[in-house]
Amino acid sequence: MAKVDIFSGFLGAGKTTLIKKLIEEAYEGEQIVLIENEFGEIGIDGGFLKDSGVQINEMNSGCICCSLVGDFGKALEQVITEFSPDRILIEPSGVGKLSDVILAVERLHNDQIQLNGFTTVVDAKKAKMYMKNFGEFFNNQIEHASSIILSHTQGLSQEKLEACVALMRDHNKDASIVTTPWDEITGKQILETMEKKNTLAAELKHLEEEAHEHDEHCGCDHDHHDHDHHHHNHDEECDCGHGHDHHHHDHDEECGCGHDHHHHDHDHHHHADEVFTSFGAETTHKFSEEQIRGALGALSNFAEYGQVLRAKGIVEGTDGQWIHFDYVPGEPDVRRGSAAVTGMLCVIGADIDEDRIRELFGL
């Protein structure tokens, strides 16, 4: 029986960092499989995590919700047969809805896996802004978490930390919340909090009630009943942000896969790929650290480049050393790291000007 941990969190919250900490400090001796579904074209985190000896199965094409019923189900079975993992970590895209992923795993009815915890990582400094601007996606991740782990709480004033916890509690009364900076606690402590079964049971019950109350299902080929134009968390978009052509739907509403099927008057609900755009580029260009820092600094000018929510990349430096960078609004992280097979970068945001951004990086 493999335990399944789902790690949700908005772009740049620190899901990968948390997973790395847990692998190093809490999951020792366990056979782990990590399944990622990145929003965007280039899975840059893959190289970063391979160092931990984890088998990576990157799901960069297809959305986790739809593929969980088909391809993803097969991928899970293959993973179970091939690796007999003790634990499967699912890291859906940062702009995904946690409820979609939970329900999709539930509906596999695979008796070799057991849902173990739904963890949402929240950047304490940006929670208020993301809630205001992208509440439809951000709040869903909070509402369906069995545990919420705040990141970037180091140096945050008591007042701001309390305000952030209050925002979380507005949307989720039951989840356990971790507020201590990660370097002050062990991965084992975090895992103990993640595995508190009472909060998990409460969340599963909540999702089941939602499904029964609205008498509808997420899987692409199920019948849908009378919708009243108020769609529910589990009945919306997947987290892939990719366009898929679906031709086998004869109903006029949203299936759980969240792709566009003749919607009427649902302008208050959006698909990830209607709100967020991403592009990935390969480049052999050599950059100085100053150039990268300058480009990332420029991205904070939303008026010029659009609302860039995340940029990350691995590029060759002019001095022969490779530069790894990771950007969330106002916080560029530039460091030296190992070489990649070719330079690559990925930018994700809302209303972004791809041409201007390509120009900025000399692509």
Short mmCIF file of C-alpha atoms in Angstrom, two decimals:
data_model
loop_
_atom_site.label_atom_id
_atom_site.label_comp_id
_atom_site.label_asym_id
_atom_site.label_seq_id
_atom_site.Cartn_x
_atom_site.Cartn_y
_atom_site.Cartn_z
CA MET A 1 0.00 0.00 0.00
CA ALA A 2 1.54 3.30 -1.11
CA LYS A 3 0.68 6.48 0.74
CA VAL A 4 -0.16 9.41 -1.54
CA ASP A 5 0.80 12.92 -0.45
CA ILE A 6 -0.45 15.81 -2.59
CA PHE A 7 1.53 19.07 -2.43
CA SER A 8 -0.41 22.09 -3.60
CA GLY A 9 0.72 25.70 -3.57
CA PHE A 10 0.62 28.78 -5.74
CA LEU A 11 3.50 29.64 -8.06
CA GLY A 12 6.77 30.03 -6.18
CA ALA A 13 5.38 29.19 -2.73
CA GLY A 14 8.16 26.66 -2.14
CA LYS A 15 6.59 23.25 -2.86
CA THR A 16 9.81 21.85 -4.32
CA THR A 17 11.91 23.16 -1.43
CA LEU A 18 9.52 21.58 1.07
CA ILE A 19 9.53 18.25 -0.78
CA LYS A 20 13.34 18.29 -0.82
CA LYS A 21 13.42 18.94 2.93
CA LEU A 22 10.98 16.09 3.59
CA ILE A 23 12.95 13.69 1.38
CA GLU A 24 16.14 14.54 3.24
CA GLU A 25 14.77 14.66 6.78
CA ALA A 26 11.48 12.77 7.04
CA TYR A 27 11.05 10.12 4.37
CA GLU A 28 14.36 8.36 5.09
CA GLY A 29 14.36 4.67 4.20
CA GLU A 30 11.16 4.99 2.17
CA GLN A 31 10.96 4.31 -1.55
CA ILE A 32 9.59 7.60 -2.92
CA VAL A 33 8.17 8.45 -6.32
CA LEU A 34 7.53 12.08 -7.19
CA ILE A 35 5.02 12.88 -9.91
CA GLU A 36 5.05 16.46 -11.14
CA ASN A 37 2.66 18.31 -13.37
CA GLU A 38 4.19 21.63 -14.29
CA PHE A 39 2.19 24.46 -15.81
CA GLY A 40 4.47 25.44 -18.65
CA GLU A 41 6.62 23.86 -21.25
CA ILE A 42 9.88 23.20 -19.49
CA GLY A 43 10.22 21.16 -16.31
CA ILE A 44 13.25 22.79 -14.76
CA ASP A 45 12.67 21.32 -11.30
CA GLY A 46 13.30 17.82 -12.63
CA GLY A 47 17.07 18.30 -12.82
CA PHE A 48 17.07 19.94 -9.41
CA LEU A 49 15.39 17.01 -7.68
CA LYS A 50 17.15 14.18 -9.51
CA ASP A 51 20.09 14.82 -7.18
CA SER A 52 18.00 13.35 -4.34
CA GLY A 53 17.87 9.97 -6.08
CA VAL A 54 14.15 10.28 -6.66
CA GLN A 55 12.50 8.76 -9.70
CA ILE A 56 10.94 11.66 -11.58
CA ASN A 57 7.98 11.15 -13.85
CA GLU A 58 7.31 14.59 -15.27
CA MET A 59 3.83 15.06 -16.63
CA ASN A 60 4.45 18.15 -18.72
CA SER A 61 1.81 17.45 -21.32
CA GLY A 62 -1.77 16.62 -20.52
CA CYS A 63 -3.45 17.76 -17.38
CA ILE A 64 -3.27 15.85 -14.14
CA CYS A 65 -7.03 15.76 -13.68
CA CYS A 66 -7.88 14.24 -17.06
CA SER A 67 -4.83 12.06 -17.24
CA LEU A 68 -5.45 10.67 -13.77
CA VAL A 69 -8.48 8.93 -15.18
CA GLY A 70 -6.55 7.60 -18.20
CA ASP A 71 -2.84 7.95 -18.79
CA PHE A 72 -2.08 9.03 -15.28
CA GLY A 73 -3.85 6.00 -13.90
CA LYS A 74 -1.60 3.83 -16.08
CA ALA A 75 1.44 5.84 -14.99
CA LEU A 76 0.51 5.25 -11.36
CA GLU A 77 0.06 1.52 -11.92
CA GLN A 78 3.40 1.35 -13.71
CA VAL A 79 5.08 3.26 -10.90
CA ILE A 80 3.57 0.89 -8.31
CA THR A 81 4.59 -2.23 -10.24
CA GLU A 82 8.06 -1.00 -11.13
CA PHE A 83 9.14 0.70 -7.91
CA SER A 84 6.76 -0.63 -5.21
CA PRO A 85 6.94 2.80 -3.58
CA ASP A 86 6.10 3.34 0.07
CA ARG A 87 4.98 6.82 -0.83
CA ILE A 88 3.93 8.71 -3.95
CA LEU A 89 4.29 12.48 -3.91
CA ILE A 90 2.09 14.37 -6.36
CA GLU A 91 3.12 17.95 -7.08
CA PRO A 92 0.44 19.50 -9.28
CA SER A 93 0.90 22.77 -11.08
CA GLY A 94 1.00 25.96 -9.03
CA VAL A 95 -2.15 27.29 -10.69
CA GLY A 96 -4.12 24.08 -10.23
CA LYS A 97 -7.12 23.42 -8.06
CA LEU A 98 -6.35 21.02 -5.24
CA SER A 99 -9.91 19.67 -5.20
CA ASP A 100 -9.55 18.44 -8.80
CA VAL A 101 -6.45 16.45 -7.98
CA ILE A 102 -7.86 14.87 -4.81
CA LEU A 103 -11.06 13.80 -6.53
CA ALA A 104 -9.20 12.46 -9.53
CA VAL A 105 -7.00 10.24 -7.32
CA GLU A 106 -10.07 9.13 -5.35
CA ARG A 107 -11.85 8.08 -8.52
CA LEU A 108 -9.05 5.78 -9.61
CA HIS A 109 -10.36 3.33 -6.97
CA ASN A 110 -6.89 1.79 -6.84
CA ASP A 111 -6.64 -0.36 -3.72
CA GLN A 112 -2.84 -0.15 -3.78
CA ILE A 113 -2.82 3.53 -2.89
CA GLN A 114 -4.10 5.41 0.11
CA LEU A 115 -4.64 9.18 0.20
CA ASN A 116 -2.48 10.33 3.06
CA GLY A 117 -2.40 14.12 3.15
CA PHE A 118 -3.23 17.27 1.18
CA THR A 119 -0.63 19.87 1.96
CA THR A 120 -0.81 23.43 0.67
CA VAL A 121 2.26 25.64 0.82
CA VAL A 122 1.41 29.35 1.17
CA ASP A 123 3.87 32.24 0.79
CA ALA A 124 2.98 34.26 3.89
CA LYS A 125 4.22 37.50 2.31
CA LYS A 126 2.08 37.16 -0.80
CA ALA A 127 -1.08 35.45 0.47
CA LYS A 128 -3.15 38.62 0.65
CA MET A 129 -2.16 39.76 -2.85
CA TYR A 130 -2.75 36.35 -4.45
CA MET A 131 -6.06 35.92 -2.65
CA LYS A 132 -7.23 39.27 -4.00
CA ASN A 133 -5.99 38.81 -7.58
CA PHE A 134 -6.28 35.05 -8.13
CA GLY A 135 -8.73 33.96 -5.44
CA GLU A 136 -10.49 31.42 -7.63
CA PHE A 137 -7.30 29.31 -7.83
CA PHE A 138 -5.52 30.35 -4.64
CA ASN A 139 -8.47 29.91 -2.27
CA ASN A 140 -9.29 26.45 -3.62
CA GLN A 141 -5.85 25.25 -2.58
CA ILE A 142 -6.39 26.57 0.95
CA GLU A 143 -9.97 25.36 1.33
CA HIS A 144 -9.12 21.75 0.48
CA ALA A 145 -5.88 21.39 2.45
CA SER A 146 -5.58 19.04 5.41
CA SER A 147 -2.46 20.99 6.39
CA ILE A 148 -1.23 24.46 5.42
CA ILE A 149 2.47 25.18 5.60
CA LEU A 150 3.42 28.84 5.52
CA SER A 151 6.67 29.70 3.74
CA HIS A 152 8.78 32.87 3.97
CA THR A 153 7.68 33.61 7.55
CA GLN A 154 11.28 34.46 8.54
CA GLY A 155 11.47 38.12 9.51
CA LEU A 156 7.72 38.67 9.06
CA SER A 157 6.20 40.95 11.71
CA GLN A 158 3.92 39.31 14.29
CA GLU A 159 1.06 41.43 13.03
CA LYS A 160 1.46 40.30 9.40
CA LEU A 161 1.89 36.67 10.42
CA GLU A 162 -1.31 36.77 12.50
CA ALA A 163 -3.16 38.47 9.63
CA CYS A 164 -2.02 35.69 7.26
CA VAL A 165 -3.15 32.94 9.66
CA ALA A 166 -6.52 34.71 10.01
CA LEU A 167 -6.89 34.73 6.19
CA MET A 168 -6.18 30.99 6.15
CA ARG A 169 -8.73 30.35 8.91
CA ASP A 170 -11.36 32.34 6.99
CA HIS A 171 -11.14 29.67 4.30
CA ASN A 172 -10.24 26.58 6.32
CA LYS A 173 -11.20 26.02 9.95
CA ASP A 174 -9.77 22.50 10.33
CA ALA A 175 -6.36 22.34 8.66
CA SER A 176 -3.27 22.29 10.85
CA ILE A 177 -1.10 25.34 10.09
CA VAL A 178 2.71 25.47 10.30
CA THR A 179 3.98 29.01 10.93
CA THR A 180 7.54 28.42 12.16
CA PRO A 181 10.37 29.12 9.65
CA TRP A 182 11.41 25.83 8.04
CA ASP A 183 15.04 26.03 9.05
CA GLU A 184 14.00 26.07 12.72
CA ILE A 185 12.02 22.82 12.54
CA THR A 186 12.75 19.35 11.19
CA GLY A 187 11.14 17.63 8.24
CA LYS A 188 9.88 15.01 10.72
CA GLN A 189 7.97 17.67 12.67
CA ILE A 190 6.41 18.94 9.45
CA LEU A 191 5.48 15.39 8.39
CA GLU A 192 3.81 14.71 11.75
CA THR A 193 1.65 17.80 11.21
CA MET A 194 0.87 16.75 7.63
CA GLU A 195 -0.27 13.33 8.77
CA LYS A 196 -2.78 14.40 11.40
CA LYS A 197 -5.62 12.16 10.38
CA ASN A 198 -8.47 14.19 11.85
CA THR A 199 -7.89 17.05 9.40
CA LEU A 200 -7.55 14.63 6.47
CA ALA A 201 -10.81 12.91 7.40
CA ALA A 202 -12.54 16.30 7.70
CA GLU A 203 -11.36 17.31 4.22
CA LEU A 204 -12.41 14.04 2.57
CA LYS A 205 -15.82 14.31 4.23
CA HIS A 206 -16.12 17.90 3.00
CA LEU A 207 -15.33 16.86 -0.58
CA GLU A 208 -17.74 13.91 -0.45
CA GLU A 209 -20.53 16.15 0.84
CA GLU A 210 -19.86 18.62 -1.97
CA ALA A 211 -20.06 15.84 -4.55
CA HIS A 212 -23.31 14.40 -3.12
CA GLU A 213 -24.90 17.76 -2.53
CA HIS A 214 -24.46 18.77 -6.15
CA ASP A 215 -25.04 15.29 -7.56
CA GLU A 216 -22.34 15.57 -10.13
CA HIS A 217 -18.95 14.07 -10.92
CA CYS A 218 -15.60 15.15 -12.23
CA GLY A 219 -14.62 12.41 -14.67
CA CYS A 220 -14.79 13.43 -18.30
CA ASP A 221 -17.28 10.82 -19.45
CA HIS A 222 -19.83 10.98 -16.65
CA ASP A 223 -23.32 12.30 -16.96
CA HIS A 224 -23.97 15.75 -15.65
CA HIS A 225 -27.23 16.80 -14.11
CA ASP A 226 -28.99 20.13 -13.95
CA HIS A 227 -26.39 22.79 -13.37
CA ASP A 228 -27.55 26.10 -12.06
CA HIS A 229 -24.64 28.07 -13.49
CA HIS A 230 -22.85 28.08 -10.15
CA HIS A 231 -19.98 25.70 -10.53
CA HIS A 232 -18.26 24.11 -7.62
CA ASN A 233 -14.64 23.78 -6.73
CA HIS A 234 -14.24 20.22 -7.91
CA ASP A 235 -16.13 20.82 -11.11
CA GLU A 236 -13.77 23.21 -12.75
CA GLU A 237 -10.49 23.49 -14.45
CA CYS A 238 -7.61 21.13 -14.27
CA ASP A 239 -4.25 22.48 -13.37
CA CYS A 240 -2.41 22.02 -16.60
CA GLY A 241 -2.94 25.27 -18.42
CA HIS A 242 -2.60 23.45 -21.74
CA GLY A 243 -5.15 23.58 -24.49
CA HIS A 244 -6.72 20.23 -25.30
CA ASP A 245 -9.27 19.49 -27.95
CA HIS A 246 -12.06 17.37 -26.58
CA HIS A 247 -14.72 16.14 -28.96
CA HIS A 248 -16.50 13.51 -26.94
CA HIS A 249 -18.68 15.70 -24.75
CA ASP A 250 -22.34 16.01 -25.47
CA HIS A 251 -23.22 18.11 -22.46
CA ASP A 252 -23.10 21.88 -22.28
CA GLU A 253 -21.39 22.27 -18.96
CA GLU A 254 -18.02 21.78 -17.40
CA CYS A 255 -16.71 18.31 -16.82
CA GLY A 256 -14.09 17.85 -14.17
CA CYS A 257 -11.31 18.12 -16.69
CA GLY A 258 -12.04 21.79 -16.97
CA HIS A 259 -11.62 22.19 -20.69
CA ASP A 260 -13.84 24.38 -22.74
CA HIS A 261 -17.13 22.69 -23.61
CA HIS A 262 -19.64 25.29 -24.85
CA HIS A 263 -19.94 27.40 -21.74
CA HIS A 264 -22.82 29.80 -21.23
CA ASP A 265 -22.63 32.73 -18.84
CA HIS A 266 -19.88 31.28 -16.69
CA ASP A 267 -17.63 34.27 -16.85
CA HIS A 268 -17.05 34.18 -13.10
CA HIS A 269 -15.18 30.88 -13.42
CA HIS A 270 -12.01 30.58 -15.40
CA HIS A 271 -9.73 27.90 -16.69
CA ALA A 272 -6.11 28.06 -15.70
CA ASP A 273 -5.18 28.53 -19.34
CA GLU A 274 -7.58 31.45 -19.71
CA VAL A 275 -6.00 33.34 -16.85
CA PHE A 276 -2.38 32.24 -16.88
CA THR A 277 0.07 31.98 -19.74
CA SER A 278 3.51 30.49 -19.83
CA PHE A 279 6.32 30.07 -22.26
CA GLY A 280 9.53 28.15 -22.13
CA ALA A 281 12.61 28.76 -24.22
CA GLU A 282 15.88 27.01 -24.80
CA THR A 283 18.92 29.20 -25.20
CA THR A 284 22.64 28.77 -25.77
CA HIS A 285 23.13 32.44 -24.89
CA LYS A 286 25.73 33.13 -22.19
CA PHE A 287 24.71 35.56 -19.45
CA SER A 288 26.53 37.44 -16.75
CA GLU A 289 25.01 37.33 -13.30
CA GLU A 290 24.42 41.10 -13.55
CA GLN A 291 22.41 40.62 -16.78
CA ILE A 292 20.18 38.02 -15.13
CA ARG A 293 19.66 40.14 -12.00
CA GLY A 294 18.88 43.16 -14.21
CA ALA A 295 16.35 41.22 -16.31
CA LEU A 296 14.62 39.81 -13.22
CA GLY A 297 14.53 43.27 -11.64
CA ALA A 298 12.86 44.61 -14.79
CA LEU A 299 10.10 41.97 -14.60
CA SER A 300 8.62 43.72 -11.56
CA ASN A 301 7.41 46.42 -13.98
CA PHE A 302 3.98 44.89 -14.64
CA ALA A 303 3.00 47.80 -16.91
CA GLU A 304 5.79 46.92 -19.31
CA TYR A 305 5.96 43.12 -19.20
CA GLY A 306 2.61 42.00 -17.76
CA GLN A 307 2.07 40.34 -14.40
CA VAL A 308 4.97 37.91 -14.25
CA LEU A 309 4.31 35.56 -11.32
CA ARG A 310 7.19 33.16 -11.79
CA ALA A 311 10.34 32.92 -13.85
CA LYS A 312 12.97 30.26 -13.52
CA GLY A 313 15.86 29.01 -15.52
CA ILE A 314 19.25 27.40 -15.82
CA VAL A 315 21.60 29.24 -18.20
CA GLU A 316 25.29 29.27 -18.94
CA GLY A 317 27.30 32.08 -17.38
CA THR A 318 29.86 34.18 -19.28
CA ASP A 319 32.50 32.82 -16.90
CA GLY A 320 31.68 29.20 -17.82
CA GLN A 321 29.79 28.55 -14.58
CA TRP A 322 26.05 27.94 -14.84
CA ILE A 323 23.49 30.30 -13.35
CA HIS A 324 20.27 29.01 -11.76
CA PHE A 325 17.58 31.61 -11.16
CA ASP A 326 14.12 31.57 -9.65
CA TYR A 327 11.90 34.64 -9.47
CA VAL A 328 8.62 35.47 -7.79
CA PRO A 329 7.43 39.11 -7.73
CA GLY A 330 10.05 41.28 -6.07
CA GLU A 331 12.24 38.36 -5.01
CA PRO A 332 14.91 37.25 -7.47
CA ASP A 333 17.00 34.25 -6.38
CA VAL A 334 20.17 33.90 -8.45
CA ARG A 335 22.79 31.27 -7.62
CA ARG A 336 25.44 29.05 -9.21
CA GLY A 337 24.68 25.42 -9.93
CA SER A 338 25.31 22.41 -12.11
CA ALA A 339 25.19 22.52 -15.91
CA ALA A 340 22.06 21.58 -17.84
CA VAL A 341 22.05 19.85 -21.24
CA THR A 342 21.15 23.21 -22.73
CA GLY A 343 20.18 26.60 -21.30
CA MET A 344 16.48 26.96 -20.57
CA LEU A 345 14.07 29.35 -18.93
CA CYS A 346 10.37 29.46 -18.25
CA VAL A 347 8.08 32.43 -17.49
CA ILE A 348 4.55 32.18 -16.10
CA GLY A 349 2.08 34.98 -15.46
CA ALA A 350 -1.14 36.77 -16.33
CA ASP A 351 -1.33 38.98 -19.43
CA ILE A 352 2.39 38.67 -20.01
CA ASP A 353 4.05 40.20 -23.06
CA GLU A 354 6.06 37.28 -24.39
CA ASP A 355 7.83 39.30 -27.07
CA ARG A 356 9.05 41.93 -24.62
CA ILE A 357 10.23 39.24 -22.20
CA ARG A 358 12.08 37.35 -24.94
CA GLU A 359 13.74 40.64 -25.90
CA LEU A 360 14.68 41.28 -22.28
CA PHE A 361 16.54 37.94 -22.12
CA GLY A 362 18.01 38.37 -25.59
CA LEU A 363 16.15 35.37 -27.01
#
